[in-house]
Short mmCIF file of C-alpha atoms in Angstrom, two decimals:
data_model
loop_
_atom_site.label_atom_id
_atom_site.label_comp_id
_atom_site.label_asym_id
_atom_site.label_seq_id
_atom_site.Cartn_x
_atom_site.Cartn_y
_atom_site.Cartn_z
CA UNK A 1 0.00 0.00 0.00
CA UNK A 2 1.14 3.52 -0.81
CA UNK A 3 0.51 6.00 2.00
CA UNK A 4 0.91 8.93 -0.41
CA UNK A 5 -1.89 7.61 -2.62
CA UNK A 6 -4.10 6.90 0.39
CA UNK A 7 -3.49 10.41 1.72
CA UNK A 8 -4.49 11.92 -1.63
CA UNK A 9 -7.78 10.02 -1.50
CA UNK A 10 -8.33 11.22 2.07
CA UNK A 11 -7.41 14.82 1.13
CA UNK A 12 -9.96 14.78 -1.66
CA UNK A 13 -12.63 13.52 0.77
CA UNK A 14 -11.71 16.19 3.34
CA UNK A 15 -12.08 18.86 0.67
CA UNK A 16 -15.53 17.52 -0.20
CA UNK A 17 -16.58 17.48 3.48
CA UNK A 18 -15.71 21.16 3.82
CA UNK A 19 -18.52 21.73 1.30
CA UNK A 20 -20.91 19.46 3.22
CA UNK A 21 -21.71 21.23 6.50
CA UNK A 22 -24.14 18.46 7.48
CA UNK A 23 -21.27 15.98 7.57
CA UNK A 24 -19.18 18.30 9.76
CA UNK A 25 -22.10 18.94 12.15
CA UNK A 26 -22.83 15.21 12.43
CA UNK A 27 -19.18 14.64 13.31
CA UNK A 28 -18.71 17.31 15.97
CA UNK A 29 -22.16 17.32 17.59
CA UNK A 30 -21.82 14.29 19.87
CA UNK A 31 -18.25 15.02 21.10
CA UNK A 32 -19.39 18.58 21.86
CA UNK A 33 -22.40 17.33 23.82
CA UNK A 34 -20.34 14.83 25.78
CA UNK A 35 -17.46 17.28 26.21
CA UNK A 36 -19.51 20.27 27.36
CA UNK A 37 -23.07 19.34 28.26
CA UNK A 38 -22.31 16.35 30.52
CA UNK A 39 -19.94 18.41 32.74
CA UNK A 40 -22.63 21.09 33.02
CA UNK A 41 -25.20 18.44 34.04
CA UNK A 42 -22.83 17.13 36.71
CA UNK A 43 -22.12 20.65 37.93
CA UNK A 44 -25.85 21.27 38.20
CA UNK A 45 -26.42 17.96 40.01
CA UNK A 46 -23.61 18.58 42.48
CA UNK A 47 -23.99 22.26 43.19
CA UNK A 48 -27.21 23.76 41.93
CA UNK A 49 -29.93 21.15 42.19
CA UNK A 50 -32.28 21.24 45.18
CA UNK A 51 -31.47 17.54 45.71
CA UNK A 52 -27.70 17.83 45.35
CA UNK A 53 -25.71 14.64 44.73
CA UNK A 54 -23.13 13.58 47.25
CA UNK A 55 -19.51 14.16 46.20
CA UNK A 56 -18.84 10.43 46.53
CA UNK A 57 -21.06 9.71 43.51
CA UNK A 58 -19.20 12.14 41.22
CA UNK A 59 -16.37 9.77 40.12
CA UNK A 60 -18.83 7.03 39.17
CA UNK A 61 -20.91 9.46 37.15
CA UNK A 62 -17.87 10.87 35.38
CA UNK A 63 -16.75 7.36 34.45
CA UNK A 64 -20.25 6.47 33.23
CA UNK A 65 -20.53 9.64 31.13
CA UNK A 66 -17.14 9.06 29.58
CA UNK A 67 -18.36 5.76 28.05
CA UNK A 68 -20.21 7.96 25.58
CA UNK A 69 -16.87 8.66 23.91
CA UNK A 70 -16.73 4.98 22.92
CA UNK A 71 -20.40 4.95 21.88
CA UNK A 72 -19.80 8.16 19.93
CA UNK A 73 -16.75 6.65 18.30
CA UNK A 74 -18.91 3.77 17.09
CA UNK A 75 -21.57 5.98 15.59
CA UNK A 76 -19.86 9.18 14.36
CA UNK A 77 -17.80 7.68 11.51
CA UNK A 78 -21.06 6.33 10.07
CA UNK A 79 -21.94 9.79 8.73
CA UNK A 80 -18.66 10.18 6.90
CA UNK A 81 -18.04 6.58 5.88
CA UNK A 82 -21.54 6.26 4.41
CA UNK A 83 -21.13 9.47 2.47
CA UNK A 84 -17.61 8.61 1.43
CA UNK A 85 -18.53 5.23 -0.05
CA UNK A 86 -22.23 5.26 -0.91
CA UNK A 87 -22.07 8.95 -1.92
CA UNK A 88 -19.24 8.21 -4.29
CA UNK A 89 -21.05 5.13 -5.56
CA UNK A 90 -24.13 7.28 -6.26
CA UNK A 91 -22.07 9.90 -8.08
CA UNK A 92 -20.45 7.07 -10.08
CA UNK A 93 -17.06 8.57 -9.27
CA UNK A 94 -15.55 5.31 -8.04
CA UNK A 95 -15.06 3.79 -11.50
CA UNK A 96 -12.75 6.50 -12.89
CA UNK A 97 -10.78 6.40 -9.64
CA UNK A 98 -10.47 2.63 -9.89
CA UNK A 99 -9.01 3.05 -13.39
CA UNK A 100 -6.00 4.94 -11.98
CA UNK A 101 -2.83 3.13 -10.91
CA UNK A 102 -3.87 3.28 -7.24
CA UNK A 103 -4.39 -0.13 -5.67
CA UNK A 104 -7.65 -1.19 -4.02
CA UNK A 105 -5.75 -1.12 -0.72
CA UNK A 106 -4.64 2.51 -1.30
CA UNK A 107 -8.23 3.59 -1.92
CA UNK A 108 -9.59 1.60 1.02
CA UNK A 109 -6.91 3.02 3.32
CA UNK A 110 -7.62 6.55 2.06
CA UNK A 111 -11.33 6.10 2.68
CA UNK A 112 -10.57 4.72 6.16
CA UNK A 113 -8.32 7.68 6.99
CA UNK A 114 -10.90 10.18 5.78
CA UNK A 115 -13.70 8.52 7.73
CA UNK A 116 -11.58 8.00 10.85
CA UNK A 117 -9.45 11.09 11.25
CA UNK A 118 -12.11 13.77 11.68
CA UNK A 119 -14.24 11.78 14.18
CA UNK A 120 -11.16 10.80 16.23
CA UNK A 121 -9.91 14.41 16.32
CA UNK A 122 -13.42 15.55 17.31
CA UNK A 123 -13.62 12.87 20.03
CA UNK A 124 -10.19 13.73 21.43
CA UNK A 125 -11.02 17.45 21.35
CA UNK A 126 -14.30 16.63 23.10
CA UNK A 127 -12.47 14.55 25.70
CA UNK A 128 -10.04 17.40 26.48
CA UNK A 129 -12.99 19.72 27.00
CA UNK A 130 -14.69 17.00 29.08
CA UNK A 131 -11.70 16.46 31.36
CA UNK A 132 -11.00 20.18 31.76
CA UNK A 133 -14.61 21.06 32.57
CA UNK A 134 -15.13 18.07 34.85
CA UNK A 135 -11.96 18.97 36.80
CA UNK A 136 -13.06 22.59 36.95
CA UNK A 137 -16.49 21.69 38.35
CA UNK A 138 -15.43 18.89 40.73
CA UNK A 139 -12.03 20.09 42.02
CA UNK A 140 -13.63 21.97 44.92
CA UNK A 141 -15.97 19.10 45.83
CA UNK A 142 -13.48 16.25 45.49
CA UNK A 143 -10.43 18.14 46.68
CA UNK A 144 -8.31 16.82 43.82
CA UNK A 145 -8.25 16.75 40.02
CA UNK A 146 -10.05 13.60 38.86
CA UNK A 147 -8.61 13.78 35.34
CA UNK A 148 -6.45 12.60 33.70
CA UNK A 149 -6.64 9.04 34.97
CA UNK A 150 -6.28 5.47 33.68
CA UNK A 151 -10.00 5.15 33.12
CA UNK A 152 -10.17 7.94 30.54
CA UNK A 153 -6.89 6.58 29.11
CA UNK A 154 -8.57 3.21 28.50
CA UNK A 155 -11.63 4.99 27.09
CA UNK A 156 -9.47 6.97 24.68
CA UNK A 157 -7.72 3.76 23.66
CA UNK A 158 -11.00 1.96 22.99
CA UNK A 159 -12.65 4.92 21.18
CA UNK A 160 -10.46 4.99 18.02
CA UNK A 161 -10.68 1.20 17.83
CA UNK A 162 -14.47 1.40 17.98
CA UNK A 163 -14.30 4.09 15.27
CA UNK A 164 -12.05 1.91 13.12
CA UNK A 165 -14.39 -1.04 13.47
CA UNK A 166 -17.32 1.22 12.62
CA UNK A 167 -15.59 2.34 9.39
CA UNK A 168 -14.86 -1.25 8.40
CA UNK A 169 -18.45 -2.30 9.09
CA UNK A 170 -19.59 0.66 6.98
CA UNK A 171 -17.47 -0.49 4.05
CA UNK A 172 -19.30 -3.80 4.14
CA UNK A 173 -22.70 -2.11 4.61
CA UNK A 174 -21.98 0.33 1.76
CA UNK A 175 -21.56 -2.50 -0.70
CA UNK A 176 -25.19 -3.40 -0.18
CA UNK A 177 -26.79 0.05 0.11
CA UNK A 178 -27.87 2.32 -2.70
CA UNK A 179 -28.37 5.59 -0.84
CA UNK A 180 -26.49 7.47 1.84
CA UNK A 181 -29.40 7.68 4.29
CA UNK A 182 -30.04 3.92 4.32
CA UNK A 183 -26.33 3.30 4.82
CA UNK A 184 -26.24 5.74 7.74
CA UNK A 185 -29.37 4.28 9.33
CA UNK A 186 -28.01 0.76 9.05
CA UNK A 187 -24.58 1.88 10.24
CA UNK A 188 -26.09 3.46 13.35
CA UNK A 189 -27.25 -0.01 14.42
CA UNK A 190 -23.58 -0.72 15.02
CA UNK A 191 -23.72 1.37 18.20
CA UNK A 192 -26.35 -0.90 19.79
CA UNK A 193 -23.84 -3.34 21.34
CA UNK A 194 -22.03 -0.37 22.93
CA UNK A 195 -25.27 1.06 24.31
CA UNK A 196 -26.03 -2.42 25.61
CA UNK A 197 -22.67 -2.44 27.34
CA UNK A 198 -23.37 1.00 28.84
CA UNK A 199 -26.77 -0.12 30.12
CA UNK A 200 -25.26 -3.35 31.47
CA UNK A 201 -22.73 -1.31 33.41
CA UNK A 202 -25.48 0.96 34.75
CA UNK A 203 -27.52 -1.95 36.11
CA UNK A 204 -24.43 -3.67 37.48
CA UNK A 205 -24.19 -6.55 34.97
CA UNK A 206 -20.84 -5.32 33.77
CA UNK A 207 -18.20 -3.33 35.63
CA UNK A 208 -16.70 -0.61 33.48
CA UNK A 209 -13.35 -0.53 35.26
CA UNK A 210 -9.89 0.08 33.75
CA UNK A 211 -9.20 -3.65 33.29
CA UNK A 212 -12.49 -4.37 31.54
CA UNK A 213 -12.08 -1.32 29.35
CA UNK A 214 -8.62 -2.50 28.33
CA UNK A 215 -10.07 -5.95 27.56
CA UNK A 216 -12.79 -4.22 25.52
CA UNK A 217 -10.10 -2.31 23.60
CA UNK A 218 -8.27 -5.58 22.93
CA UNK A 219 -11.47 -7.23 21.76
CA UNK A 220 -12.22 -4.29 19.46
CA UNK A 221 -8.70 -4.50 18.03
CA UNK A 222 -9.10 -8.24 17.37
CA UNK A 223 -12.54 -7.82 15.76
CA UNK A 224 -11.17 -4.91 13.70
CA UNK A 225 -8.45 -7.12 12.27
CA UNK A 226 -11.02 -9.77 11.31
CA UNK A 227 -13.42 -7.22 9.86
CA UNK A 228 -10.57 -5.60 7.91
CA UNK A 229 -10.23 -8.76 5.82
CA UNK A 230 -13.96 -8.83 5.15
CA UNK A 231 -13.86 -5.13 4.19
CA UNK A 232 -10.81 -5.68 1.98
CA UNK A 233 -12.52 -8.58 0.22
CA UNK A 234 -15.59 -6.39 -0.28
CA UNK A 235 -13.60 -3.43 -1.52
CA UNK A 236 -12.19 -4.81 -4.74
CA UNK A 237 -12.49 -3.26 -8.17
CA UNK A 238 -14.46 -6.10 -9.65
CA UNK A 239 -16.77 -6.40 -6.63
CA UNK A 240 -17.46 -2.66 -6.67
CA UNK A 241 -18.19 -2.50 -10.38
CA UNK A 242 -20.16 -5.67 -10.77
CA UNK A 243 -21.70 -6.54 -7.40
CA UNK A 244 -22.17 -3.29 -5.47
CA UNK A 245 -25.77 -2.28 -5.88
CA UNK B 1 -8.29 -8.00 -33.25
CA UNK B 2 -5.44 -5.51 -33.35
CA UNK B 3 -5.63 -1.76 -32.87
CA UNK B 4 -2.76 0.19 -34.41
CA UNK B 5 -0.87 2.91 -32.59
CA UNK B 6 -2.34 6.32 -33.39
CA UNK B 7 -5.55 4.80 -34.71
CA UNK B 8 -9.09 5.80 -33.78
CA UNK B 9 -10.86 2.50 -33.41
CA UNK B 10 -14.62 2.38 -33.05
CA UNK B 11 -16.41 -0.34 -31.16
CA UNK B 12 -20.00 -0.42 -32.37
CA UNK B 13 -22.85 -2.42 -31.05
CA UNK B 14 -26.33 -2.26 -29.57
CA UNK B 15 -26.98 -1.77 -25.86
CA UNK B 16 -25.96 -4.91 -24.00
CA UNK B 17 -23.54 -6.03 -26.71
CA UNK B 18 -20.61 -5.88 -24.29
CA UNK B 19 -18.92 -2.62 -25.26
CA UNK B 20 -18.59 -1.24 -21.74
CA UNK B 21 -17.59 -4.63 -20.34
CA UNK B 22 -14.87 -4.91 -22.99
CA UNK B 23 -13.50 -1.48 -22.08
CA UNK B 24 -13.63 -2.37 -18.39
CA UNK B 25 -11.66 -5.52 -19.12
CA UNK B 26 -9.10 -3.63 -21.19
CA UNK B 27 -8.81 -1.00 -18.44
CA UNK B 28 -8.11 -3.82 -15.96
CA UNK B 29 -11.25 -3.07 -13.97
CA UNK B 30 -12.87 -6.47 -14.37
CA UNK B 31 -11.35 -9.85 -15.17
CA UNK B 32 -11.65 -11.42 -18.56
CA UNK B 33 -13.65 -14.64 -18.72
CA UNK B 34 -11.53 -16.10 -21.53
CA UNK B 35 -9.05 -15.09 -24.21
CA UNK B 36 -6.14 -12.69 -23.91
CA UNK B 37 -5.53 -9.01 -24.56
CA UNK B 38 -2.41 -6.88 -24.43
CA UNK B 39 -1.98 -3.13 -24.37
CA UNK B 40 1.44 -1.81 -25.31
CA UNK B 41 2.77 -5.34 -24.84
CA UNK B 42 1.32 -5.71 -21.33
CA UNK B 43 -1.15 -8.50 -20.57
CA UNK B 44 -4.39 -7.29 -18.98
CA UNK B 45 -4.77 -10.22 -16.60
CA UNK B 46 -1.19 -10.09 -15.30
CA UNK B 47 -1.22 -8.28 -11.94
CA UNK B 48 2.19 -6.68 -12.44
CA UNK B 49 1.24 -5.53 -15.93
CA UNK B 50 -2.10 -4.09 -14.79
CA UNK B 51 -0.39 -1.22 -12.94
CA UNK B 52 1.64 -0.40 -16.06
CA UNK B 53 -1.48 -0.51 -18.22
CA UNK B 54 -3.35 1.81 -15.86
CA UNK B 55 -0.52 4.33 -16.09
CA UNK B 56 -0.56 4.34 -19.89
CA UNK B 57 -4.31 4.51 -20.45
CA UNK B 58 -6.94 7.16 -19.89
CA UNK B 59 -10.57 6.18 -19.41
CA UNK B 60 -13.71 8.18 -20.00
CA UNK B 61 -16.39 6.14 -18.27
CA UNK B 62 -19.97 5.92 -19.46
CA UNK B 63 -21.04 8.01 -16.45
CA UNK B 64 -18.77 11.02 -16.05
CA UNK B 65 -18.43 10.45 -12.28
CA UNK B 66 -17.04 13.86 -11.39
CA UNK B 67 -16.65 15.16 -7.85
CA UNK B 68 -19.61 17.50 -8.11
CA UNK B 69 -18.74 19.45 -4.94
CA UNK B 70 -15.24 20.23 -6.16
CA UNK B 71 -14.16 22.79 -8.74
CA UNK B 72 -13.17 21.79 -12.26
CA UNK B 73 -9.57 22.56 -11.32
CA UNK B 74 -9.66 20.41 -8.18
CA UNK B 75 -11.26 17.52 -10.06
CA UNK B 76 -8.28 17.44 -12.39
CA UNK B 77 -5.76 18.24 -9.67
CA UNK B 78 -6.72 15.21 -7.57
CA UNK B 79 -6.49 12.93 -10.58
CA UNK B 80 -3.07 14.40 -11.34
CA UNK B 81 -2.09 13.44 -7.80
CA UNK B 82 -3.47 9.92 -8.27
CA UNK B 83 -1.06 9.60 -11.22
CA UNK B 84 1.81 10.96 -9.09
CA UNK B 85 2.29 14.06 -11.22
CA UNK B 86 4.37 16.86 -9.71
CA UNK B 87 2.64 20.08 -8.73
CA UNK B 88 4.07 22.19 -11.55
CA UNK B 89 3.36 19.50 -14.14
CA UNK B 90 -0.22 19.24 -12.86
CA UNK B 91 -0.74 22.98 -12.98
CA UNK B 92 0.52 23.28 -16.54
CA UNK B 93 -1.37 20.25 -17.78
CA UNK B 94 -4.63 21.37 -16.17
CA UNK B 95 -4.32 24.81 -17.74
CA UNK B 96 -3.53 23.31 -21.15
CA UNK B 97 -6.49 20.91 -21.08
CA UNK B 98 -9.01 23.38 -19.68
CA UNK B 99 -7.99 25.98 -22.25
CA UNK B 100 -8.20 23.41 -25.05
CA UNK B 101 -11.72 22.52 -23.97
CA UNK B 102 -12.83 26.09 -23.30
CA UNK B 103 -13.26 25.57 -19.56
CA UNK B 104 -10.34 27.60 -18.19
CA UNK B 105 -12.57 30.56 -17.30
CA UNK B 106 -14.79 28.20 -15.29
CA UNK B 107 -11.94 26.43 -13.53
CA UNK B 108 -13.01 27.54 -10.05
CA UNK B 109 -16.70 26.75 -10.56
CA UNK B 110 -18.10 23.61 -8.95
CA UNK B 111 -18.39 20.72 -11.40
CA UNK B 112 -21.94 20.17 -10.13
CA UNK B 113 -22.99 23.49 -11.69
CA UNK B 114 -21.77 22.50 -15.17
CA UNK B 115 -23.99 21.58 -18.12
CA UNK B 116 -23.88 18.01 -19.46
CA UNK B 117 -21.55 19.01 -22.26
CA UNK B 118 -19.18 20.82 -19.90
CA UNK B 119 -19.14 17.85 -17.54
CA UNK B 120 -18.31 15.55 -20.43
CA UNK B 121 -15.46 17.85 -21.49
CA UNK B 122 -14.15 17.93 -17.95
CA UNK B 123 -14.31 14.14 -17.76
CA UNK B 124 -12.33 13.91 -21.01
CA UNK B 125 -9.75 16.33 -19.57
CA UNK B 126 -9.57 14.08 -16.50
CA UNK B 127 -8.91 11.04 -18.70
CA UNK B 128 -6.09 12.98 -20.38
CA UNK B 129 -4.52 14.55 -17.30
CA UNK B 130 -1.52 12.17 -17.28
CA UNK B 131 -1.05 12.40 -21.05
CA UNK B 132 -1.89 8.73 -21.75
CA UNK B 133 -0.84 6.98 -24.94
CA UNK B 134 -4.10 5.06 -25.15
CA UNK B 135 -7.49 6.58 -24.54
CA UNK B 136 -10.71 4.65 -23.97
CA UNK B 137 -13.84 6.69 -24.56
CA UNK B 138 -17.11 5.06 -23.60
CA UNK B 139 -19.99 6.80 -25.38
CA UNK B 140 -18.38 10.25 -25.27
CA UNK B 141 -21.26 12.08 -26.95
CA UNK B 142 -24.22 10.11 -25.62
CA UNK B 143 -27.07 12.40 -24.52
CA UNK B 144 -25.29 15.58 -25.59
CA UNK B 145 -26.83 18.30 -27.73
CA UNK B 146 -25.53 18.61 -31.32
CA UNK B 147 -23.23 21.53 -30.53
CA UNK B 148 -21.61 19.82 -27.55
CA UNK B 149 -21.31 16.58 -29.55
CA UNK B 150 -19.51 18.41 -32.33
CA UNK B 151 -17.09 20.03 -29.87
CA UNK B 152 -16.27 16.62 -28.41
CA UNK B 153 -15.88 15.06 -31.86
CA UNK B 154 -13.58 17.87 -32.98
CA UNK B 155 -11.53 17.43 -29.83
CA UNK B 156 -11.19 13.69 -30.49
CA UNK B 157 -9.94 14.52 -33.98
CA UNK B 158 -7.41 16.91 -32.42
CA UNK B 159 -6.24 14.08 -30.16
CA UNK B 160 -5.86 11.88 -33.19
CA UNK B 161 -3.38 14.40 -34.63
CA UNK B 162 -1.28 13.89 -31.49
CA UNK B 163 -0.90 10.23 -32.57
CA UNK B 164 -2.83 8.95 -29.59
CA UNK B 165 -4.54 5.58 -29.88
CA UNK B 166 -8.24 6.03 -29.23
CA UNK B 167 -10.68 3.23 -28.55
CA UNK B 168 -14.16 4.62 -28.97
CA UNK B 169 -17.27 2.86 -27.75
CA UNK B 170 -20.35 4.17 -29.47
CA UNK B 171 -23.69 3.22 -30.88
CA UNK B 172 -23.78 6.43 -32.94
CA UNK B 173 -22.90 5.19 -36.40
CA UNK B 174 -22.63 8.64 -37.88
CA UNK B 175 -20.07 9.54 -35.22
CA UNK B 176 -18.05 6.39 -35.90
CA UNK B 177 -18.10 7.10 -39.62
CA UNK B 178 -16.80 10.63 -39.10
CA UNK B 179 -14.10 9.88 -36.55
CA UNK B 180 -12.90 6.29 -36.79
CA UNK B 181 -10.17 4.87 -38.98
CA UNK B 182 -11.56 1.40 -38.41
CA UNK B 183 -14.53 -0.04 -36.60
CA UNK B 184 -15.52 -3.37 -35.13
CA UNK B 185 -19.19 -4.25 -35.05
CA UNK B 186 -20.17 -6.53 -32.23
CA UNK B 187 -23.16 -8.24 -30.75
CA UNK B 188 -21.70 -10.13 -27.79
CA UNK B 189 -18.95 -11.22 -30.25
CA UNK B 190 -17.15 -9.28 -32.96
CA UNK B 191 -19.00 -9.73 -36.25
CA UNK B 192 -16.78 -7.71 -38.56
CA UNK B 193 -13.85 -5.30 -38.56
CA UNK B 194 -12.79 -2.79 -41.18
CA UNK B 195 -12.70 0.84 -42.16
CA UNK B 196 -16.17 2.42 -42.44
CA UNK B 197 -15.50 2.85 -46.16
CA UNK B 198 -14.58 -0.82 -46.69
CA UNK B 199 -17.57 -2.00 -44.71
CA UNK B 200 -19.91 0.16 -46.78
CA UNK B 201 -18.41 -1.17 -49.98
CA UNK B 202 -18.57 -4.74 -48.78
CA UNK B 203 -22.33 -4.41 -48.57
CA UNK B 204 -23.13 -2.75 -51.85
CA UNK B 205 -19.98 -2.12 -53.88
CA UNK B 206 -19.18 1.41 -55.02
CA UNK B 207 -21.72 3.73 -56.51
CA UNK B 208 -21.70 7.20 -57.99
CA UNK B 209 -24.64 9.53 -58.05
CA UNK B 210 -24.67 11.86 -61.06
CA UNK B 211 -26.94 14.86 -61.16
CA UNK B 212 -27.61 16.62 -64.43
CA UNK B 213 -29.61 19.68 -65.37
CA UNK B 214 -31.91 17.38 -67.35
CA UNK B 215 -31.93 13.63 -67.86
CA UNK B 216 -33.24 11.81 -70.91
CA UNK B 217 -33.02 8.20 -72.15
CA UNK B 218 -30.12 8.88 -74.52
CA UNK B 219 -27.96 10.05 -71.64
CA UNK B 220 -28.79 6.99 -69.54
CA UNK B 221 -28.16 4.78 -72.58
CA UNK B 222 -24.77 6.42 -73.19
CA UNK B 223 -23.65 5.30 -69.74
CA UNK B 224 -25.11 1.79 -70.17
CA UNK B 225 -23.13 1.42 -73.40
CA UNK B 226 -19.96 1.77 -71.32
CA UNK B 227 -20.98 -1.42 -69.54
CA UNK B 228 -22.21 0.10 -66.31
CA UNK B 229 -25.38 -0.78 -64.49
CA UNK B 230 -27.74 2.12 -63.83
CA UNK B 231 -29.36 1.48 -60.53
CA UNK B 232 -31.79 4.24 -59.94
CA UNK B 233 -33.05 7.17 -62.02
CA UNK B 234 -34.79 9.78 -59.91
CA UNK B 235 -35.65 13.23 -61.24
CA UNK B 236 -32.56 14.62 -62.88
CA UNK B 237 -30.10 12.23 -61.28
CA UNK B 238 -29.16 8.57 -61.45
CA UNK B 239 -26.93 6.13 -59.58
CA UNK B 240 -24.30 4.03 -61.38
CA UNK B 241 -22.61 0.91 -59.99
CA UNK B 242 -18.84 1.14 -60.48
CA UNK B 243 -15.76 -0.85 -59.58
CA UNK B 244 -13.26 1.99 -59.60
CA UNK B 245 -14.96 5.39 -59.83
CA UNK B 246 -11.59 7.15 -59.87
CA UNK B 247 -10.80 5.52 -63.25
CA UNK B 248 -14.32 5.17 -64.67
CA UNK B 249 -15.81 8.58 -63.90
CA UNK B 250 -14.00 10.57 -66.65
CA UNK B 251 -15.31 8.26 -69.40
CA UNK B 252 -18.84 8.47 -68.00
CA UNK B 253 -18.73 12.27 -67.92
CA UNK B 254 -17.43 12.39 -71.49
CA UNK B 255 -20.27 10.05 -72.60
CA UNK B 256 -22.86 12.19 -70.87
CA UNK B 257 -21.52 15.38 -72.42
CA UNK B 258 -21.53 13.63 -75.80
CA UNK B 259 -25.21 12.82 -75.29
CA UNK B 260 -25.91 16.48 -74.53
CA UNK B 261 -25.97 16.18 -70.77
CA UNK B 262 -24.92 19.03 -68.48
CA UNK B 263 -23.43 17.52 -65.30
CA UNK B 264 -24.18 19.46 -62.12
CA UNK B 265 -22.78 17.14 -59.39
CA UNK B 266 -20.93 13.84 -59.15
CA UNK B 267 -20.90 12.32 -55.67
CA UNK B 268 -20.01 8.92 -54.31
CA UNK B 269 -23.17 7.19 -53.17
CA UNK B 270 -23.77 3.80 -51.67
CA UNK B 271 -24.69 2.22 -48.40
CA UNK B 272 -24.09 4.04 -45.18
CA UNK B 273 -22.40 2.44 -42.20
CA UNK B 274 -25.88 2.32 -40.74
CA UNK B 275 -27.04 0.06 -43.60
CA UNK B 276 -24.09 -2.24 -42.98
CA UNK B 277 -24.73 -2.27 -39.26
CA UNK B 278 -28.43 -3.00 -39.55
CA UNK B 279 -27.83 -5.75 -42.10
CA UNK B 280 -25.29 -7.42 -39.83
CA UNK B 281 -27.54 -7.12 -36.80
CA UNK B 282 -30.37 -8.80 -38.70
CA UNK B 283 -28.12 -11.59 -39.91
CA UNK B 284 -26.62 -12.50 -36.54
#
């Protein structure tokens, strides 16, 4: 694979996204909500609500909220990956690109970079805001800075892996979808297992500690490797031109 | 089937005949089911050769497939990058092509705002960005208005002067007749190959249409006496079957003048490529 070729494909996609505000909004909305709104909710619950929470519950809530970075990572690339593949399929712009000397792997890697980079940057930016605001609001109550810690470290390790897996799943979905909206709606289903995990942790069926999060990251990495081969088999010139609907 | 370097070769056939599939195979986009094909000495099914073939060919796909959100310039610029062209080379080539096709003034406009004809021109420029030796054009004038079609045809003829090999898929017989040095007619398999002129002659031989100010029986008889068959007398003109008009025409004109005929026009008549095509389609 040629990184230069892949980067050119990604650059082209980035340039197209700058002309698609809806794609940008869909990418930054959730990290912004998690990064700014959740700290404000906690601040309200701790300091301004009539039934104020006890300080002891703050760390648990912060850990629970931070899971949304992994859920977000699973869902955000859907917007871009669907547009990047199904959109290009609809515009019939894949065929001329496939006639260039770039390999299938170069194009797939370029599409992966373009679908992954923006969401991961948005998630990391959101996480910085999240940690800063959470520390700002809880420092007085807790008496120490809660962030950074290993928990958020494990979260931020699992998030890009969830995003990568989401992109790969979207490549496979895109080969069967004929319009961007259907691809996005189907892709969003990918976040259900993560929401399930979140709910399981809330009702005590699963403990979202550092160890389990690291195991989750490892599992995501392993599944990503497996899914990569499926995506690679799906993303081949002949498949795209003759089988993609 | 062999296409010569610098030749414009037409691939004619009805919808579903396999024109686009053939081009896709030759452009190394889909695998061949049987047989072999080489481009510039490289075999289309050999993986190592495929990269070399892709570098030396340009492809205008049936659907233009432009990046509608990007400007005309950016559309070409990204393709220049895909072919690893340097920045200066890209800039110069883009300017040259857009000026040639009359799009330079619209270089910063989004491709999505272009008319069909402009989009087709831009797609042709994209196929030529890396200055390929071999160009595959899949229905380049399909669905275009007459003016845009003529611009594209004229541009293809300009490319021919640059000694580029052009493989043209079309079902427009008139277009093939005007542009192509040779054509192949296919209907899932190649039925015949030849120059449009040879194919026309193969169907009906050579004919000359002679128009006079006035035709009478003595004039017609004077031509018959030379041993030629008069095919059709309509108004003040008639059609004569000939083997070699270049040699036989002077004697015919002398005979007509001797019979008191005033010749107005002499034109080569005969079957059109369309007649040949339709006959072959009926036969297969």
